[in-house]
mmCIF file of N, CA and C in Angstrom:
data_model
loop_
_atom_site.group_PDB
_atom_site.id
_atom_site.type_symbol
_atom_site.label_atom_id
_atom_site.label_comp_id
_atom_site.label_asym_id
_atom_site.label_seq_id
_atom_site.Cartn_x
_atom_site.Cartn_y
_atom_site.Cartn_z
ATOM 1 N N UNK N 1 48.958 64.964 37.448
ATOM 2 C CA UNK N 1 47.821 65.417 38.525
ATOM 3 C C UNK N 1 47.776 64.627 39.451
ATOM 4 N N UNK N 2 47.940 64.668 40.990
ATOM 5 C CA UNK N 2 47.601 63.946 41.931
ATOM 6 C C UNK N 2 46.110 64.079 42.202
ATOM 7 N N UNK N 3 45.454 62.586 42.560
ATOM 8 C CA UNK N 3 43.901 62.731 42.166
ATOM 9 C C UNK N 3 43.709 62.259 44.371
ATOM 10 N N UNK N 4 42.707 62.280 44.417
ATOM 11 C CA UNK N 4 42.492 62.747 46.055
ATOM 12 C C UNK N 4 43.036 61.407 46.816
ATOM 13 N N UNK N 5 42.772 59.783 45.828
ATOM 14 C CA UNK N 5 42.806 59.061 46.250
ATOM 15 C C UNK N 5 44.604 58.695 46.564
ATOM 16 N N UNK N 6 45.491 59.083 45.559
ATOM 17 C CA UNK N 6 46.759 59.180 45.997
ATOM 18 C C UNK N 6 47.472 60.036 46.817
ATOM 19 N N UNK N 7 46.676 61.379 46.760
ATOM 20 C CA UNK N 7 47.403 62.198 47.915
ATOM 21 C C UNK N 7 46.725 61.304 49.688
ATOM 22 N N UNK N 8 45.495 60.974 49.584
ATOM 23 C CA UNK N 8 45.089 60.227 51.046
ATOM 24 C C UNK N 8 46.488 58.459 50.937
ATOM 25 N N UNK N 9 46.745 57.929 49.936
ATOM 26 C CA UNK N 9 47.736 57.169 50.492
ATOM 27 C C UNK N 9 49.087 57.703 50.585
ATOM 28 N N UNK N 10 49.201 58.647 50.035
ATOM 29 C CA UNK N 10 50.666 59.512 50.825
ATOM 30 C C UNK N 10 50.844 59.834 51.920
ATOM 31 N N UNK N 11 49.124 60.775 52.465
ATOM 32 C CA UNK N 11 49.372 60.771 53.879
ATOM 33 C C UNK N 11 49.403 59.331 54.404
ATOM 34 N N UNK N 12 48.318 58.493 54.435
ATOM 35 C CA UNK N 12 48.541 57.130 54.971
ATOM 36 C C UNK N 12 50.144 56.302 55.045
ATOM 37 N N UNK N 13 50.692 56.526 54.343
ATOM 38 C CA UNK N 13 52.086 56.138 54.284
ATOM 39 C C UNK N 13 52.794 56.694 55.533
ATOM 40 N N UNK N 14 52.967 58.425 55.259
ATOM 41 C CA UNK N 14 53.208 59.027 56.139
ATOM 42 C C UNK N 14 53.209 58.958 57.626
ATOM 43 N N UNK N 15 52.230 58.833 57.814
ATOM 44 C CA UNK N 15 51.275 58.103 58.587
ATOM 45 C C UNK N 15 51.872 57.036 59.604
ATOM 46 N N UNK N 16 51.676 56.061 58.772
ATOM 47 C CA UNK N 16 52.769 55.147 59.376
ATOM 48 C C UNK N 16 53.988 55.112 60.125
ATOM 49 N N UNK N 17 54.903 55.831 59.531
ATOM 50 C CA UNK N 17 55.988 56.385 60.004
ATOM 51 C C UNK N 17 56.327 57.518 61.239
ATOM 52 N N UNK N 18 54.849 57.651 61.283
ATOM 53 C CA UNK N 18 54.808 58.225 62.969
ATOM 54 C C UNK N 18 54.895 59.851 62.022
ATOM 55 N N UNK N 19 54.481 60.478 61.111
ATOM 56 C CA UNK N 19 54.529 61.806 60.409
ATOM 57 C C UNK N 19 53.498 62.257 60.865
ATOM 58 N N UNK N 20 53.410 63.466 61.276
ATOM 59 C CA UNK N 20 52.067 64.196 61.386
ATOM 60 C C UNK N 20 51.563 65.440 60.174
ATOM 61 N N UNK N 21 50.153 65.379 60.313
ATOM 62 C CA UNK N 21 49.383 66.634 59.554
ATOM 63 C C UNK N 21 49.501 67.508 60.450
ATOM 64 N N UNK N 22 49.520 68.743 60.360
ATOM 65 C CA UNK N 22 49.501 69.755 61.017
ATOM 66 C C UNK N 22 47.685 70.418 60.581
ATOM 67 N N UNK N 23 47.143 70.773 61.237
ATOM 68 C CA UNK N 23 46.019 71.225 60.723
ATOM 69 C C UNK N 23 45.698 73.052 61.399
ATOM 70 N N UNK N 24 44.898 73.796 61.016
ATOM 71 C CA UNK N 24 44.688 74.441 61.690
ATOM 72 C C UNK N 24 46.216 75.680 61.798
ATOM 73 N N UNK N 25 46.618 75.965 60.250
ATOM 74 C CA UNK N 25 47.917 76.691 60.785
ATOM 75 C C UNK N 25 48.620 75.966 61.465
ATOM 76 N N UNK N 26 48.966 74.914 61.914
ATOM 77 C CA UNK N 26 49.690 74.479 62.616
ATOM 78 C C UNK N 26 49.346 74.142 64.074
ATOM 79 N N UNK N 27 48.525 74.798 64.728
ATOM 80 C CA UNK N 27 47.995 74.857 65.750
ATOM 81 C C UNK N 27 47.389 73.492 66.333
ATOM 82 N N UNK N 28 47.277 72.304 65.283
ATOM 83 C CA UNK N 28 46.688 70.754 65.683
ATOM 84 C C UNK N 28 47.486 70.114 65.032
ATOM 85 N N UNK N 29 47.777 68.872 65.449
ATOM 86 C CA UNK N 29 48.505 67.958 65.273
ATOM 87 C C UNK N 29 47.689 66.842 64.487
ATOM 88 N N UNK N 30 47.468 65.876 63.685
ATOM 89 C CA UNK N 30 46.642 64.737 63.708
ATOM 90 C C UNK N 30 47.822 63.617 63.264
ATOM 91 N N UNK N 31 47.384 62.398 64.292
ATOM 92 C CA UNK N 31 48.392 61.043 63.816
ATOM 93 C C UNK N 31 47.428 60.381 64.484
ATOM 94 N N UNK N 32 46.455 59.467 63.611
ATOM 95 C CA UNK N 32 45.661 58.225 64.014
ATOM 96 C C UNK N 32 46.867 57.067 64.993
ATOM 97 N N UNK N 33 46.321 56.605 65.624
ATOM 98 C CA UNK N 33 46.531 55.304 66.103
ATOM 99 C C UNK N 33 47.120 54.188 65.651
ATOM 100 N N UNK N 34 45.737 53.988 64.407
ATOM 101 C CA UNK N 34 45.988 53.027 63.410
ATOM 102 C C UNK N 34 45.512 53.632 62.159
ATOM 103 N N UNK N 35 45.790 52.941 61.053
ATOM 104 C CA UNK N 35 46.061 53.637 60.096
ATOM 105 C C UNK N 35 45.389 52.884 58.752
ATOM 106 N N UNK N 36 45.532 51.260 59.382
ATOM 107 C CA UNK N 36 45.033 50.519 58.154
ATOM 108 C C UNK N 36 43.874 49.483 59.298
ATOM 109 N N UNK N 37 43.051 48.974 58.488
ATOM 110 C CA UNK N 37 42.031 47.945 59.569
ATOM 111 C C UNK N 37 41.433 46.830 58.231
ATOM 112 N N UNK N 38 42.780 46.125 58.033
ATOM 113 C CA UNK N 38 42.131 45.236 57.407
ATOM 114 C C UNK N 38 42.112 45.411 55.907
ATOM 115 N N UNK N 39 41.444 44.982 54.824
ATOM 116 C CA UNK N 39 41.211 45.292 53.937
ATOM 117 C C UNK N 39 40.805 46.911 53.304
ATOM 118 N N UNK N 40 40.968 47.915 54.653
ATOM 119 C CA UNK N 40 40.642 49.109 54.391
ATOM 120 C C UNK N 40 41.300 50.320 55.293
ATOM 121 N N UNK N 41 41.272 51.475 55.419
ATOM 122 C CA UNK N 41 41.785 52.516 55.972
ATOM 123 C C UNK N 41 40.995 52.739 57.453
ATOM 124 N N UNK N 42 41.707 52.643 58.183
ATOM 125 C CA UNK N 42 40.986 52.504 59.556
ATOM 126 C C UNK N 42 40.226 53.941 60.087
ATOM 127 N N UNK N 43 38.780 53.601 60.850
ATOM 128 C CA UNK N 43 38.234 54.454 61.106
ATOM 129 C C UNK N 43 38.631 55.878 61.423
ATOM 130 N N UNK N 44 39.559 55.127 62.691
ATOM 131 C CA UNK N 44 40.555 56.840 62.522
ATOM 132 C C UNK N 44 41.694 57.465 61.821
ATOM 133 N N UNK N 45 42.005 56.742 60.454
ATOM 134 C CA UNK N 45 42.499 57.252 59.595
ATOM 135 C C UNK N 45 41.342 58.010 59.079
ATOM 136 N N UNK N 46 40.146 57.698 59.010
ATOM 137 C CA UNK N 46 39.440 58.208 58.135
ATOM 138 C C UNK N 46 39.217 59.792 58.406
ATOM 139 N N UNK N 47 38.897 59.628 59.730
ATOM 140 C CA UNK N 47 38.157 60.903 60.811
ATOM 141 C C UNK N 47 39.329 61.695 60.421
ATOM 142 N N UNK N 48 40.683 61.705 60.666
ATOM 143 C CA UNK N 48 41.944 62.423 60.479
ATOM 144 C C UNK N 48 41.875 62.979 58.893
ATOM 145 N N UNK N 49 41.569 62.282 57.891
ATOM 146 C CA UNK N 49 41.102 62.732 56.424
ATOM 147 C C UNK N 49 40.161 63.608 56.033
ATOM 148 N N UNK N 50 38.889 63.428 56.888
ATOM 149 C CA UNK N 50 37.869 64.398 57.212
ATOM 150 C C UNK N 50 38.154 65.401 57.527
ATOM 151 N N UNK N 51 39.111 65.591 58.668
ATOM 152 C CA UNK N 51 39.306 66.540 58.946
ATOM 153 C C UNK N 51 40.815 67.698 58.539
ATOM 154 N N UNK N 52 41.693 66.966 57.835
ATOM 155 C CA UNK N 52 42.342 67.562 56.636
ATOM 156 C C UNK N 52 41.354 67.773 55.708
ATOM 157 N N UNK N 53 40.637 67.484 55.215
ATOM 158 C CA UNK N 53 39.634 68.136 53.763
ATOM 159 C C UNK N 53 39.218 69.289 53.990
ATOM 160 N N UNK N 54 38.582 69.257 55.313
ATOM 161 C CA UNK N 54 37.263 70.311 55.820
ATOM 162 C C UNK N 54 37.649 71.382 56.092
ATOM 163 N N UNK N 55 37.343 72.956 54.976
ATOM 164 C CA UNK N 55 37.395 73.844 55.308
ATOM 165 C C UNK N 55 37.677 74.748 56.068
ATOM 166 N N UNK N 56 37.206 74.330 57.817
ATOM 167 C CA UNK N 56 37.478 74.875 58.494
ATOM 168 C C UNK N 56 39.033 74.314 59.490
ATOM 169 N N UNK N 57 38.865 73.449 58.633
ATOM 170 C CA UNK N 57 40.866 73.225 59.177
ATOM 171 C C UNK N 57 41.899 73.993 59.109
ATOM 172 N N UNK N 58 41.653 74.844 57.904
ATOM 173 C CA UNK N 58 42.756 76.139 57.386
ATOM 174 C C UNK N 58 43.488 75.200 57.057
ATOM 175 N N UNK N 59 44.833 75.825 56.532
ATOM 176 C CA UNK N 59 45.962 74.988 56.002
ATOM 177 C C UNK N 59 46.102 73.968 56.607
ATOM 178 N N UNK N 60 46.265 73.082 56.325
ATOM 179 C CA UNK N 60 47.032 71.600 56.305
ATOM 180 C C UNK N 60 48.561 71.186 55.866
ATOM 181 N N UNK N 61 49.048 70.819 56.714
ATOM 182 C CA UNK N 61 50.374 70.050 56.074
ATOM 183 C C UNK N 61 51.249 68.721 56.568
ATOM 184 N N UNK N 62 51.707 68.276 56.007
ATOM 185 C CA UNK N 62 52.385 67.255 56.273
ATOM 186 C C UNK N 62 53.613 67.371 57.002
ATOM 187 N N UNK N 63 53.953 67.179 57.989
ATOM 188 C CA UNK N 63 55.135 67.786 58.991
ATOM 189 C C UNK N 63 56.394 67.295 58.344
ATOM 190 N N UNK N 64 57.078 68.568 57.872
ATOM 191 C CA UNK N 64 58.365 68.502 57.495
ATOM 192 C C UNK N 64 58.648 68.479 55.971
ATOM 193 N N UNK N 65 56.998 69.038 55.265
ATOM 194 C CA UNK N 65 56.964 69.661 54.053
ATOM 195 C C UNK N 65 56.409 71.000 54.079
ATOM 196 N N UNK N 66 56.769 71.501 53.132
ATOM 197 C CA UNK N 66 55.645 72.960 52.597
ATOM 198 C C UNK N 66 54.609 73.674 52.183
ATOM 199 N N UNK N 67 54.152 71.962 51.552
ATOM 200 C CA UNK N 67 52.757 72.468 50.085
ATOM 201 C C UNK N 67 51.360 72.265 51.351
ATOM 202 N N UNK N 68 50.613 72.662 51.228
ATOM 203 C CA UNK N 68 49.832 72.284 52.124
ATOM 204 C C UNK N 68 48.803 70.897 51.407
ATOM 205 N N UNK N 69 48.037 70.594 51.617
ATOM 206 C CA UNK N 69 47.167 69.227 51.138
ATOM 207 C C UNK N 69 46.559 69.986 50.308
ATOM 208 N N UNK N 70 45.524 70.944 50.340
ATOM 209 C CA UNK N 70 44.650 71.667 49.422
ATOM 210 C C UNK N 70 45.526 72.220 48.329
ATOM 211 N N UNK N 71 46.806 72.233 48.119
ATOM 212 C CA UNK N 71 47.667 72.270 47.165
ATOM 213 C C UNK N 71 47.956 71.243 46.706
ATOM 214 N N UNK N 72 48.156 70.066 47.302
ATOM 215 C CA UNK N 72 48.452 69.019 46.568
ATOM 216 C C UNK N 72 47.001 68.294 45.503
ATOM 217 N N UNK N 73 45.980 68.867 45.851
ATOM 218 C CA UNK N 73 44.595 68.378 44.871
ATOM 219 C C UNK N 73 44.237 69.157 44.114
ATOM 220 N N UNK N 74 45.256 69.821 43.636
ATOM 221 C CA UNK N 74 45.598 70.760 42.463
ATOM 222 C C UNK N 74 46.264 69.923 41.090
ATOM 223 N N UNK N 75 45.692 70.372 40.417
ATOM 224 C CA UNK N 75 46.187 69.791 39.007
ATOM 225 C C UNK N 75 48.401 69.988 38.942
ATOM 226 N N UNK N 76 48.619 71.278 39.823
ATOM 227 C CA UNK N 76 49.995 71.092 39.386
ATOM 228 C C UNK N 76 50.770 70.334 40.108
ATOM 229 N N UNK N 77 50.312 69.340 40.756
ATOM 230 C CA UNK N 77 51.518 68.297 42.202
ATOM 231 C C UNK N 77 51.625 67.001 41.229
ATOM 232 N N UNK N 78 52.256 66.551 41.734
ATOM 233 C CA UNK N 78 52.002 64.856 41.134
ATOM 234 C C UNK N 78 52.678 64.277 42.397
ATOM 235 N N UNK N 79 52.496 62.758 42.481
ATOM 236 C CA UNK N 79 53.245 62.444 43.505
ATOM 237 C C UNK N 79 53.978 60.962 42.762
ATOM 238 N N UNK N 80 55.409 60.967 43.720
ATOM 239 C CA UNK N 80 56.203 59.867 43.314
ATOM 240 C C UNK N 80 56.835 59.317 44.144
ATOM 241 N N UNK N 81 57.345 58.266 43.957
ATOM 242 C CA UNK N 81 58.788 57.459 44.990
ATOM 243 C C UNK N 81 59.922 58.263 45.122
ATOM 244 N N UNK N 82 60.085 58.623 45.965
ATOM 245 C CA UNK N 82 61.746 59.202 46.672
ATOM 246 C C UNK N 82 62.260 58.289 46.330
ATOM 247 N N UNK N 83 63.584 58.923 45.498
ATOM 248 C CA UNK N 83 64.978 58.481 45.206
ATOM 249 C C UNK N 83 65.967 57.436 46.058
ATOM 250 N N UNK N 84 65.786 58.325 47.474
ATOM 251 C CA UNK N 84 66.130 57.898 48.166
ATOM 252 C C UNK N 84 65.600 56.542 49.490
ATOM 253 N N UNK N 85 64.382 56.693 49.323
ATOM 254 C CA UNK N 85 63.640 55.498 50.171
ATOM 255 C C UNK N 85 62.218 55.050 49.772
ATOM 256 N N UNK N 86 62.123 55.506 48.474
ATOM 257 C CA UNK N 86 61.007 54.855 47.842
ATOM 258 C C UNK N 86 59.384 55.379 48.540
ATOM 259 N N UNK N 87 59.325 56.172 49.754
ATOM 260 C CA UNK N 87 58.182 56.852 50.443
ATOM 261 C C UNK N 87 57.810 57.424 48.990
ATOM 262 N N UNK N 88 56.445 57.729 49.039
ATOM 263 C CA UNK N 88 55.993 59.028 48.036
ATOM 264 C C UNK N 88 56.223 60.317 48.537
ATOM 265 N N UNK N 89 56.629 61.261 47.578
ATOM 266 C CA UNK N 89 56.910 62.528 47.697
ATOM 267 C C UNK N 89 56.105 63.344 47.078
ATOM 268 N N UNK N 90 55.995 64.428 46.908
ATOM 269 C CA UNK N 90 55.213 65.565 46.047
ATOM 270 C C UNK N 90 56.248 66.031 44.975
ATOM 271 N N UNK N 91 55.681 66.479 43.773
ATOM 272 C CA UNK N 91 56.353 67.626 43.265
ATOM 273 C C UNK N 91 55.762 68.143 42.139
ATOM 274 N N UNK N 92 56.148 69.670 41.398
ATOM 275 C CA UNK N 92 55.261 69.978 40.887
ATOM 276 C C UNK N 92 55.668 69.369 39.212
ATOM 277 N N UNK N 93 54.407 69.569 38.855
ATOM 278 C CA UNK N 93 54.502 69.105 37.239
ATOM 279 C C UNK N 93 55.661 69.928 36.522
ATOM 280 N N UNK N 94 55.592 71.241 36.252
ATOM 281 C CA UNK N 94 56.089 71.492 35.476
ATOM 282 C C UNK N 94 57.437 72.304 36.395
ATOM 283 N N UNK N 95 58.099 71.707 37.552
ATOM 284 C CA UNK N 95 59.089 72.721 38.132
ATOM 285 C C UNK N 95 59.978 71.688 39.039
ATOM 286 N N UNK N 96 60.942 71.703 39.745
ATOM 287 C CA UNK N 96 61.960 71.331 40.405
ATOM 288 C C UNK N 96 61.777 70.040 41.943
ATOM 289 N N UNK N 97 62.057 69.253 41.514
ATOM 290 C CA UNK N 97 61.815 68.601 42.267
ATOM 291 C C UNK N 97 61.572 68.628 43.920
ATOM 292 N N UNK N 98 61.310 68.416 44.879
ATOM 293 C CA UNK N 98 60.832 68.631 46.305
ATOM 294 C C UNK N 98 62.945 68.760 46.712
ATOM 295 N N UNK N 99 63.151 69.486 47.639
ATOM 296 C CA UNK N 99 64.527 70.074 48.363
ATOM 297 C C UNK N 99 65.014 68.843 48.913
ATOM 298 N N UNK N 100 63.825 68.026 49.708
ATOM 299 C CA UNK N 100 64.081 66.925 50.396
ATOM 300 C C UNK N 100 63.107 66.101 50.651
ATOM 301 N N UNK N 101 62.926 65.220 50.706
ATOM 302 C CA UNK N 101 61.760 64.038 51.392
ATOM 303 C C UNK N 101 61.582 64.387 52.760
ATOM 304 N N UNK N 102 60.194 64.114 53.209
ATOM 305 C CA UNK N 102 59.877 63.815 54.634
ATOM 306 C C UNK N 102 60.352 63.040 55.577
ATOM 307 N N UNK N 103 61.287 61.866 54.914
ATOM 308 C CA UNK N 103 61.948 61.070 55.628
ATOM 309 C C UNK N 103 63.493 62.016 56.262
ATOM 310 N N UNK N 104 63.867 62.801 55.668
ATOM 311 C CA UNK N 104 65.166 63.438 55.595
ATOM 312 C C UNK N 104 65.164 63.699 57.338
ATOM 313 N N UNK N 105 64.121 64.122 58.131
ATOM 314 C CA UNK N 105 64.410 64.117 59.212
ATOM 315 C C UNK N 105 63.903 62.811 60.294
ATOM 316 N N UNK N 106 63.985 61.692 59.359
ATOM 317 C CA UNK N 106 63.639 60.240 60.278
ATOM 318 C C UNK N 106 65.456 59.650 60.247
ATOM 319 N N UNK N 107 65.464 59.337 61.848
ATOM 320 C CA UNK N 107 66.976 58.886 61.599
ATOM 321 C C UNK N 107 67.301 57.360 61.311
ATOM 322 N N UNK N 108 66.140 57.049 61.310
ATOM 323 C CA UNK N 108 66.445 55.412 60.943
ATOM 324 C C UNK N 108 65.768 54.787 59.676
ATOM 325 N N UNK N 109 65.740 56.350 59.069
ATOM 326 C CA UNK N 109 64.710 55.970 57.682
ATOM 327 C C UNK N 109 65.590 55.797 56.359
ATOM 328 N N UNK N 110 65.842 54.908 55.342
ATOM 329 C CA UNK N 110 65.335 53.606 55.370
ATOM 330 C C UNK N 110 65.749 52.900 56.173
ATOM 331 N N UNK N 111 64.592 51.798 56.100
ATOM 332 C CA UNK N 111 64.958 51.021 57.065
ATOM 333 C C UNK N 111 64.344 49.550 56.545
ATOM 334 N N UNK N 112 65.202 48.861 56.178
ATOM 335 C CA UNK N 112 65.059 47.793 55.108
ATOM 336 C C UNK N 112 64.577 46.522 55.817
ATOM 337 N N UNK N 113 64.652 46.331 57.475
ATOM 338 C CA UNK N 113 64.653 45.202 58.676
ATOM 339 C C UNK N 113 63.482 45.239 58.933
ATOM 340 N N UNK N 114 62.363 46.419 58.875
ATOM 341 C CA UNK N 114 61.001 45.966 58.872
ATOM 342 C C UNK N 114 60.123 46.672 58.003
ATOM 343 N N UNK N 115 59.027 45.871 58.362
ATOM 344 C CA UNK N 115 58.183 45.998 57.074
ATOM 345 C C UNK N 115 57.758 47.577 56.449
ATOM 346 N N UNK N 116 57.631 47.962 55.597
ATOM 347 C CA UNK N 116 57.453 49.459 55.014
ATOM 348 C C UNK N 116 56.176 49.716 54.956
ATOM 349 N N UNK N 117 55.731 51.048 54.584
ATOM 350 C CA UNK N 117 54.258 51.200 54.967
ATOM 351 C C UNK N 117 53.535 50.878 53.518
ATOM 352 N N UNK N 118 52.308 50.670 53.900
ATOM 353 C CA UNK N 118 51.686 49.961 52.857
ATOM 354 C C UNK N 118 50.167 50.376 52.752
ATOM 355 N N UNK N 119 49.021 49.842 51.590
ATOM 356 C CA UNK N 119 48.065 50.517 51.474
ATOM 357 C C UNK N 119 47.442 49.437 52.178
ATOM 358 N N UNK N 120 45.928 49.599 52.510
ATOM 359 C CA UNK N 120 45.131 48.348 52.697
ATOM 360 C C UNK N 120 45.057 47.229 51.623
ATOM 361 N N UNK N 121 45.272 45.855 51.949
ATOM 362 C CA UNK N 121 45.087 45.017 50.993
ATOM 363 C C UNK N 121 43.971 44.051 51.435
ATOM 364 N N UNK N 122 42.893 43.278 50.466
ATOM 365 C CA UNK N 122 41.975 42.769 50.517
ATOM 366 C C UNK N 122 42.791 40.947 50.499
ATOM 367 N N UNK N 123 42.587 40.396 51.840
ATOM 368 C CA UNK N 123 43.142 39.011 51.926
ATOM 369 C C UNK N 123 42.268 38.244 50.710
ATOM 370 N N UNK N 124 41.013 38.320 50.633
ATOM 371 C CA UNK N 124 40.548 37.464 49.541
ATOM 372 C C UNK N 124 40.732 37.391 48.496
ATOM 373 N N UNK N 125 41.131 39.198 48.049
ATOM 374 C CA UNK N 125 41.511 38.889 46.413
ATOM 375 C C UNK N 125 42.969 38.366 46.463
ATOM 376 N N UNK N 126 43.452 38.643 47.246
ATOM 377 C CA UNK N 126 45.379 38.349 47.565
ATOM 378 C C UNK N 126 45.188 36.712 46.805
ATOM 379 N N UNK N 127 44.049 35.945 47.963
ATOM 380 C CA UNK N 127 44.153 35.037 48.300
ATOM 381 C C UNK N 127 43.825 34.081 46.281
ATOM 382 N N UNK N 128 42.528 34.918 46.068
ATOM 383 C CA UNK N 128 41.887 34.492 44.915
ATOM 384 C C UNK N 128 42.940 34.336 43.942
ATOM 385 N N UNK N 129 43.715 35.611 43.678
ATOM 386 C CA UNK N 129 45.128 35.602 42.564
ATOM 387 C C UNK N 129 45.767 34.586 42.936
ATOM 388 N N UNK N 130 46.302 34.334 43.506
ATOM 389 C CA UNK N 130 47.667 32.764 44.154
ATOM 390 C C UNK N 130 46.502 31.642 43.507
ATOM 391 N N UNK N 131 45.716 31.552 44.031
ATOM 392 C CA UNK N 131 44.684 30.131 43.619
ATOM 393 C C UNK N 131 44.898 30.148 41.974
ATOM 394 N N UNK N 132 44.558 31.302 41.305
ATOM 395 C CA UNK N 132 44.046 31.515 40.157
ATOM 396 C C UNK N 132 45.511 31.222 38.977
ATOM 397 N N UNK N 133 46.833 31.996 40.115
ATOM 398 C CA UNK N 133 48.048 31.867 39.561
ATOM 399 C C UNK N 133 48.335 30.181 39.132
ATOM 400 N N UNK N 134 48.176 29.392 40.259
ATOM 401 C CA UNK N 134 48.541 28.161 40.963
ATOM 402 C C UNK N 134 47.853 27.061 39.638
ATOM 403 N N UNK N 135 46.558 27.524 39.535
ATOM 404 C CA UNK N 135 45.418 26.835 38.867
ATOM 405 C C UNK N 135 46.162 26.690 37.060
ATOM 406 N N UNK N 136 46.568 28.245 36.612
ATOM 407 C CA UNK N 136 47.063 28.416 35.249
ATOM 408 C C UNK N 136 48.239 27.729 35.339
ATOM 409 N N UNK N 137 48.861 27.657 36.695
ATOM 410 C CA UNK N 137 50.830 27.300 36.269
ATOM 411 C C UNK N 137 50.278 25.550 35.646
ATOM 412 N N UNK N 138 49.297 24.501 36.998
ATOM 413 C CA UNK N 138 49.590 23.482 36.732
ATOM 414 C C UNK N 138 48.366 22.923 35.516
ATOM 415 N N UNK N 139 47.751 23.950 34.685
ATOM 416 C CA UNK N 139 47.311 23.618 33.525
ATOM 417 C C UNK N 139 46.180 22.751 33.536
ATOM 418 N N UNK N 140 45.121 23.668 35.008
ATOM 419 C CA UNK N 140 43.634 23.201 34.713
ATOM 420 C C UNK N 140 43.019 24.351 33.938
#
């Protein structure tokens, strides 16, 4: 089952590649100008997420997919890396994998020359982890 945090991450990754989320049955498109702000998601992303999960928004889809976001939040769906590009894709737990990845219509993807989409990272936690590994390796 895809948790809400996994679905948020899925949307955040695709937003970073310029994919939009269509809300109100396709009459409005969402794409925040920024997705990550340091160690958390940006306020623009959070505003979009609130619109996406709002019942007032009707059916919401990631551009290039057929599954609604509300469907993805049910136990029938899972999120795994695409075999072609390693981006997150959705599939039914007891069904066939998707016909295509949302990357299918991105002309220059996968792009190994540029940074890949990512989740927010706490610099403090990362640096603390490096410090701790260095301490262990030096025998302190």
